[in-house]
Amino acid sequence: MTDRERLLDELRPVAFAIAYRMLGSVSEAEDVVQEALLRVHQTLDGGEQIASPRGFVATVTTRLAINELRSARVRRERYVGEWLPEPIVTDRHDDPARHAETADSLSLAMLVLLESLSPEQRAVLLLHDVFDYGYPQIATIVGKSEDNVRQLATRARRHVQQRRPRFQTTREQRDELARRFFAAAEHGDLEGLESLLAHDVELTGDGGGKVPALARTLRGRTRVAGMLINWVRLAARVPGLSRRPVEVNGGPGALYLDAHQRLVAVMALEIAGGQITGINAIVNPDKLTHLGPLGDYASLLRSAR
């Protein structure tokens, strides 16, 4: 590997960490990363010196992501059903976010919440609060004054804090809660399942109009528990369907695989204060292709009915 190739390899996860959090899409993030690394390569080929390659790639990636996010938001306004980010499995050694902090800023709930910010607010908040850039540097990156950047960060932070759960759960508590959740669901234990859910728990499905999914988010402990039990009963009639526990976006989750070990769905749990506050089920095949071979979710559903 040449020095140039080694540098680009080191910069790739830096760029992806920013782009994915900005866009909530693996495919869109990878396009941005490829363009950002190409610009690094072209700049060096032109004989220019890059004093800080990490700073350079962060700047280019952020600017490209802001532009991409503007057009992506138009597409998401036309999206069929509820929109969820493309999930990533974060307990793999080859995970593209392996060098980035994977806690709150990667959770599906946080990425959905960031969608309500303007592209510039999103960039400023992530660069400062997640990636620890100073306001003067962020001002240069986004092309605004330092005072303006501080105001954007304050508004964005206030918006996020108003909607984030205030009670945190340890990793051990979280993993035990997830184990009990899946066990209760798979054993049809409705009462046990309800005891694990927050009273205002939300169940969201993302099929993107490609495969059957919940048309809108379902809310409330009783309704969500009942729907989950129905899903499990339906899944039990699918020959060879299996669940593989994994960490999804920094939290507990599972991959659902068909009899040929092809992916058909991803489930991710949101946990706070010792309760499950959100359950996200992603079945839109377009959002799962980066995770491996896909099964035919719609056909499996038809065969179970």
PDB file of N, CA, C and O in Angstrom, residues 259-301:
ATOM      1  N   ALA A 259     -34.668 -19.074   5.618  1.00  0.00           N
ATOM      2  CA  ALA A 259     -34.089 -20.419   5.752  1.00  0.00           C
ATOM      3  C   ALA A 259     -32.731 -20.532   5.075  1.00  0.00           C
ATOM      4  O   ALA A 259     -31.939 -21.425   5.410  1.00  0.00           O
ATOM      5  N   HIS A 260     -32.443 -19.618   4.144  1.00  0.00           N
ATOM      6  CA  HIS A 260     -31.148 -19.627   3.449  1.00  0.00           C
ATOM      7  C   HIS A 260     -30.189 -18.589   4.026  1.00  0.00           C
ATOM      8  O   HIS A 260     -29.194 -18.252   3.394  1.00  0.00           O
ATOM      9  N   GLN A 261     -30.512 -18.092   5.214  1.00  0.00           N
ATOM     10  CA  GLN A 261     -29.683 -17.105   5.922  1.00  0.00           C
ATOM     11  C   GLN A 261     -29.562 -15.786   5.158  1.00  0.00           C
ATOM     12  O   GLN A 261     -28.547 -15.093   5.226  1.00  0.00           O
ATOM     13  N   ARG A 262     -30.641 -15.450   4.450  1.00  0.00           N
ATOM     14  CA  ARG A 262     -30.707 -14.160   3.771  1.00  0.00           C
ATOM     15  C   ARG A 262     -31.535 -13.196   4.617  1.00  0.00           C
ATOM     16  O   ARG A 262     -32.551 -13.578   5.189  1.00  0.00           O
ATOM     17  N   LEU A 263     -31.100 -11.958   4.660  1.00  0.00           N
ATOM     18  CA  LEU A 263     -31.723 -10.955   5.523  1.00  0.00           C
ATOM     19  C   LEU A 263     -33.095 -10.535   5.003  1.00  0.00           C
ATOM     20  O   LEU A 263     -33.260 -10.256   3.814  1.00  0.00           O
ATOM     21  N   VAL A 264     -34.079 -10.470   5.904  1.00  0.00           N
ATOM     22  CA  VAL A 264     -35.408  -9.991   5.516  1.00  0.00           C
ATOM     23  C   VAL A 264     -35.865  -8.791   6.341  1.00  0.00           C
ATOM     24  O   VAL A 264     -36.739  -8.037   5.918  1.00  0.00           O
ATOM     25  N   ALA A 265     -35.275  -8.590   7.526  1.00  0.00           N
ATOM     26  CA  ALA A 265     -35.699  -7.467   8.373  1.00  0.00           C
ATOM     27  C   ALA A 265     -34.638  -7.176   9.424  1.00  0.00           C
ATOM     28  O   ALA A 265     -33.873  -8.060   9.814  1.00  0.00           O
ATOM     29  N   VAL A 266     -34.641  -5.941   9.872  1.00  0.00           N
ATOM     30  CA  VAL A 266     -33.786  -5.517  10.992  1.00  0.00           C
ATOM     31  C   VAL A 266     -34.678  -4.869  12.037  1.00  0.00           C
ATOM     32  O   VAL A 266     -35.541  -4.047  11.700  1.00  0.00           O
ATOM     33  N   MET A 267     -34.491  -5.251  13.296  1.00  0.00           N
ATOM     34  CA  MET A 267     -35.226  -4.617  14.390  1.00  0.00           C
ATOM     35  C   MET A 267     -34.226  -3.963  15.329  1.00  0.00           C
ATOM     36  O   MET A 267     -33.187  -4.550  15.658  1.00  0.00           O
ATOM     37  N   ALA A 268     -34.519  -2.744  15.750  1.00  0.00           N
ATOM     38  CA  ALA A 268     -33.657  -2.013  16.677  1.00  0.00           C
ATOM     39  C   ALA A 268     -34.492  -1.479  17.829  1.00  0.00           C
ATOM     40  O   ALA A 268     -35.583  -0.941  17.607  1.00  0.00           O
ATOM     41  N   LEU A 269     -33.991  -1.632  19.042  1.00  0.00           N
ATOM     42  CA  LEU A 269     -34.699  -1.173  20.235  1.00  0.00           C
ATOM     43  C   LEU A 269     -34.093   0.122  20.742  1.00  0.00           C
ATOM     44  O   LEU A 269     -32.874   0.304  20.735  1.00  0.00           O
ATOM     45  N   GLU A 270     -34.964   1.014  21.207  1.00  0.00           N
ATOM     46  CA  GLU A 270     -34.531   2.228  21.889  1.00  0.00           C
ATOM     47  C   GLU A 270     -34.879   2.070  23.361  1.00  0.00           C
ATOM     48  O   GLU A 270     -36.035   1.756  23.701  1.00  0.00           O
ATOM     49  N   ILE A 271     -33.901   2.264  24.237  1.00  0.00           N
ATOM     50  CA  ILE A 271     -34.088   2.010  25.666  1.00  0.00           C
ATOM     51  C   ILE A 271     -33.656   3.224  26.469  1.00  0.00           C
ATOM     52  O   ILE A 271     -32.609   3.817  26.204  1.00  0.00           O
ATOM     53  N   ALA A 272     -34.461   3.586  27.456  1.00  0.00           N
ATOM     54  CA  ALA A 272     -34.118   4.685  28.361  1.00  0.00           C
ATOM     55  C   ALA A 272     -34.832   4.460  29.684  1.00  0.00           C
ATOM     56  O   ALA A 272     -35.982   4.012  29.712  1.00  0.00           O
ATOM     57  N   GLY A 273     -34.142   4.748  30.782  1.00  0.00           N
ATOM     58  CA  GLY A 273     -34.762   4.634  32.091  1.00  0.00           C
ATOM     59  C   GLY A 273     -35.234   3.235  32.444  1.00  0.00           C
ATOM     60  O   GLY A 273     -36.218   3.070  33.161  1.00  0.00           O
ATOM     61  N   GLY A 274     -34.542   2.212  31.912  1.00  0.00           N
ATOM     62  CA  GLY A 274     -34.905   0.842  32.239  1.00  0.00           C
ATOM     63  C   GLY A 274     -36.148   0.336  31.538  1.00  0.00           C
ATOM     64  O   GLY A 274     -36.707  -0.692  31.919  1.00  0.00           O
ATOM     65  N   GLN A 275     -36.590   1.038  30.500  1.00  0.00           N
ATOM     66  CA  GLN A 275     -37.757   0.602  29.728  1.00  0.00           C
ATOM     67  C   GLN A 275     -37.479   0.742  28.243  1.00  0.00           C
ATOM     68  O   GLN A 275     -36.628   1.540  27.815  1.00  0.00           O
ATOM     69  N   ILE A 276     -38.215  -0.015  27.450  1.00  0.00           N
ATOM     70  CA  ILE A 276     -38.114   0.092  25.997  1.00  0.00           C
ATOM     71  C   ILE A 276     -39.048   1.212  25.546  1.00  0.00           C
ATOM     72  O   ILE A 276     -40.251   1.155  25.769  1.00  0.00           O
ATOM     73  N   THR A 277     -38.462   2.228  24.956  1.00  0.00           N
ATOM     74  CA  THR A 277     -39.234   3.403  24.564  1.00  0.00           C
ATOM     75  C   THR A 277     -39.545   3.432  23.070  1.00  0.00           C
ATOM     76  O   THR A 277     -40.435   4.157  22.635  1.00  0.00           O
ATOM     77  N   GLY A 278     -38.802   2.654  22.287  1.00  0.00           N
ATOM     78  CA  GLY A 278     -39.042   2.639  20.855  1.00  0.00           C
ATOM     79  C   GLY A 278     -38.592   1.328  20.231  1.00  0.00           C
ATOM     80  O   GLY A 278     -37.619   0.722  20.678  1.00  0.00           O
ATOM     81  N   ILE A 279     -39.337   0.885  19.237  1.00  0.00           N
ATOM     82  CA  ILE A 279     -39.004  -0.327  18.486  1.00  0.00           C
ATOM     83  C   ILE A 279     -39.096   0.033  17.015  1.00  0.00           C
ATOM     84  O   ILE A 279     -40.138   0.493  16.535  1.00  0.00           O
ATOM     85  N   ASN A 280     -38.004  -0.153  16.293  1.00  0.00           N
ATOM     86  CA  ASN A 280     -37.955   0.192  14.884  1.00  0.00           C
ATOM     87  C   ASN A 280     -37.730  -1.066  14.056  1.00  0.00           C
ATOM     88  O   ASN A 280     -36.781  -1.823  14.310  1.00  0.00           O
ATOM     89  N   ALA A 281     -38.597  -1.290  13.081  1.00  0.00           N
ATOM     90  CA  ALA A 281     -38.476  -2.453  12.201  1.00  0.00           C
ATOM     91  C   ALA A 281     -38.267  -1.961  10.773  1.00  0.00           C
ATOM     92  O   ALA A 281     -39.145  -1.293  10.203  1.00  0.00           O
ATOM     93  N   ILE A 282     -37.110  -2.271  10.204  1.00  0.00           N
ATOM     94  CA  ILE A 282     -36.787  -1.836   8.845  1.00  0.00           C
ATOM     95  C   ILE A 282     -36.870  -3.036   7.916  1.00  0.00           C
ATOM     96  O   ILE A 282     -36.121  -4.009   8.084  1.00  0.00           O
ATOM     97  N   VAL A 283     -37.797  -2.982   6.953  1.00  0.00           N
ATOM     98  CA  VAL A 283     -37.970  -4.079   6.006  1.00  0.00           C
ATOM     99  C   VAL A 283     -37.846  -3.612   4.558  1.00  0.00           C
ATOM    100  O   VAL A 283     -37.896  -4.438   3.641  1.00  0.00           O
ATOM    101  N   ASN A 284     -37.679  -2.316   4.336  1.00  0.00           N
ATOM    102  CA  ASN A 284     -37.462  -1.798   2.989  1.00  0.00           C
ATOM    103  C   ASN A 284     -36.160  -2.390   2.452  1.00  0.00           C
ATOM    104  O   ASN A 284     -35.081  -2.105   2.977  1.00  0.00           O
ATOM    105  N   PRO A 285     -36.227  -3.227   1.423  1.00  0.00           N
ATOM    106  CA  PRO A 285     -35.002  -3.890   0.946  1.00  0.00           C
ATOM    107  C   PRO A 285     -33.918  -2.915   0.495  1.00  0.00           C
ATOM    108  O   PRO A 285     -32.722  -3.220   0.593  1.00  0.00           O
ATOM    109  N   ASP A 286     -34.316  -1.741   0.008  1.00  0.00           N
ATOM    110  CA  ASP A 286     -33.327  -0.757  -0.436  1.00  0.00           C
ATOM    111  C   ASP A 286     -32.427  -0.304   0.715  1.00  0.00           C
ATOM    112  O   ASP A 286     -31.305   0.144   0.481  1.00  0.00           O
ATOM    113  N   LYS A 287     -32.929  -0.413   1.947  1.00  0.00           N
ATOM    114  CA  LYS A 287     -32.169   0.049   3.105  1.00  0.00           C
ATOM    115  C   LYS A 287     -31.359  -1.067   3.769  1.00  0.00           C
ATOM    116  O   LYS A 287     -30.696  -0.833   4.776  1.00  0.00           O
ATOM    117  N   LEU A 288     -31.439  -2.274   3.211  1.00  0.00           N
ATOM    118  CA  LEU A 288     -30.776  -3.420   3.830  1.00  0.00           C
ATOM    119  C   LEU A 288     -29.696  -4.047   2.954  1.00  0.00           C
ATOM    120  O   LEU A 288     -28.969  -4.931   3.408  1.00  0.00           O
ATOM    121  N   THR A 289     -29.579  -3.596   1.716  1.00  0.00           N
ATOM    122  CA  THR A 289     -28.672  -4.258   0.773  1.00  0.00           C
ATOM    123  C   THR A 289     -27.216  -4.232   1.239  1.00  0.00           C
ATOM    124  O   THR A 289     -26.450  -5.143   0.922  1.00  0.00           O
ATOM    125  N   HIS A 290     -26.821  -3.208   1.986  1.00  0.00           N
ATOM    126  CA  HIS A 290     -25.428  -3.109   2.433  1.00  0.00           C
ATOM    127  C   HIS A 290     -25.095  -4.111   3.526  1.00  0.00           C
ATOM    128  O   HIS A 290     -23.926  -4.274   3.881  1.00  0.00           O
ATOM    129  N   LEU A 291     -26.119  -4.802   4.071  1.00  0.00           N
ATOM    130  CA  LEU A 291     -25.892  -5.735   5.170  1.00  0.00           C
ATOM    131  C   LEU A 291     -25.723  -7.178   4.705  1.00  0.00           C
ATOM    132  O   LEU A 291     -25.446  -8.053   5.521  1.00  0.00           O
ATOM    133  N   GLY A 292     -25.884  -7.430   3.408  1.00  0.00           N
ATOM    134  CA  GLY A 292     -25.701  -8.789   2.908  1.00  0.00           C
ATOM    135  C   GLY A 292     -26.817  -9.220   1.985  1.00  0.00           C
ATOM    136  O   GLY A 292     -27.716  -8.434   1.653  1.00  0.00           O
ATOM    137  N   PRO A 293     -26.810 -10.501   1.563  1.00  0.00           N
ATOM    138  CA  PRO A 293     -27.849 -11.015   0.655  1.00  0.00           C
ATOM    139  C   PRO A 293     -29.235 -10.885   1.276  1.00  0.00           C
ATOM    140  O   PRO A 293     -29.413 -11.106   2.477  1.00  0.00           O
ATOM    141  N   LEU A 294     -30.216 -10.538   0.451  1.00  0.00           N
ATOM    142  CA  LEU A 294     -31.576 -10.320   0.944  1.00  0.00           C
ATOM    143  C   LEU A 294     -32.513 -11.436   0.522  1.00  0.00           C
ATOM    144  O   LEU A 294     -32.428 -11.970  -0.587  1.00  0.00           O
ATOM    145  N   GLY A 295     -33.440 -11.778   1.424  1.00  0.00           N
ATOM    146  CA  GLY A 295     -34.514 -12.704   1.111  1.00  0.00           C
ATOM    147  C   GLY A 295     -35.725 -11.928   0.611  1.00  0.00           C
ATOM    148  O   GLY A 295     -35.725 -10.699   0.586  1.00  0.00           O
ATOM    149  N   ASP A 296     -36.752 -12.644   0.217  1.00  0.00           N
ATOM    150  CA  ASP A 296     -37.974 -12.028  -0.314  1.00  0.00           C
ATOM    151  C   ASP A 296     -38.993 -11.915   0.817  1.00  0.00           C
ATOM    152  O   ASP A 296     -39.755 -12.834   1.086  1.00  0.00           O
ATOM    153  N   TYR A 297     -39.009 -10.768   1.470  1.00  0.00           N
ATOM    154  CA  TYR A 297     -39.860 -10.540   2.640  1.00  0.00           C
ATOM    155  C   TYR A 297     -41.344 -10.682   2.287  1.00  0.00           C
ATOM    156  O   TYR A 297     -42.117 -11.327   2.998  1.00  0.00           O
ATOM    157  N   ALA A 298     -41.746 -10.104   1.162  1.00  0.00           N
ATOM    158  CA  ALA A 298     -43.160 -10.140   0.776  1.00  0.00           C
ATOM    159  C   ALA A 298     -43.617 -11.573   0.541  1.00  0.00           C
ATOM    160  O   ALA A 298     -44.728 -11.960   0.932  1.00  0.00           O
ATOM    161  N   SER A 299     -42.782 -12.378  -0.110  1.00  0.00           N
ATOM    162  CA  SER A 299     -43.142 -13.780  -0.363  1.00  0.00           C
ATOM    163  C   SER A 299     -43.265 -14.565   0.930  1.00  0.00           C
ATOM    164  O   SER A 299     -44.159 -15.414   1.077  1.00  0.00           O
ATOM    165  N   LEU A 300     -42.361 -14.296   1.867  1.00  0.00           N
ATOM    166  CA  LEU A 300     -42.422 -14.982   3.162  1.00  0.00           C
ATOM    167  C   LEU A 300     -43.725 -14.656   3.879  1.00  0.00           C
ATOM    168  O   LEU A 300     -44.348 -15.529   4.487  1.00  0.00           O
ATOM    169  N   LEU A 301     -44.143 -13.397   3.815  1.00  0.00           N
ATOM    170  CA  LEU A 301     -45.401 -13.007   4.457  1.00  0.00           C
ATOM    171  C   LEU A 301     -46.578 -13.737   3.833  1.00  0.00           C
ATOM    172  O   LEU A 301     -47.476 -14.214   4.529  1.00  0.00           O
TER     173      LEU A 301
END
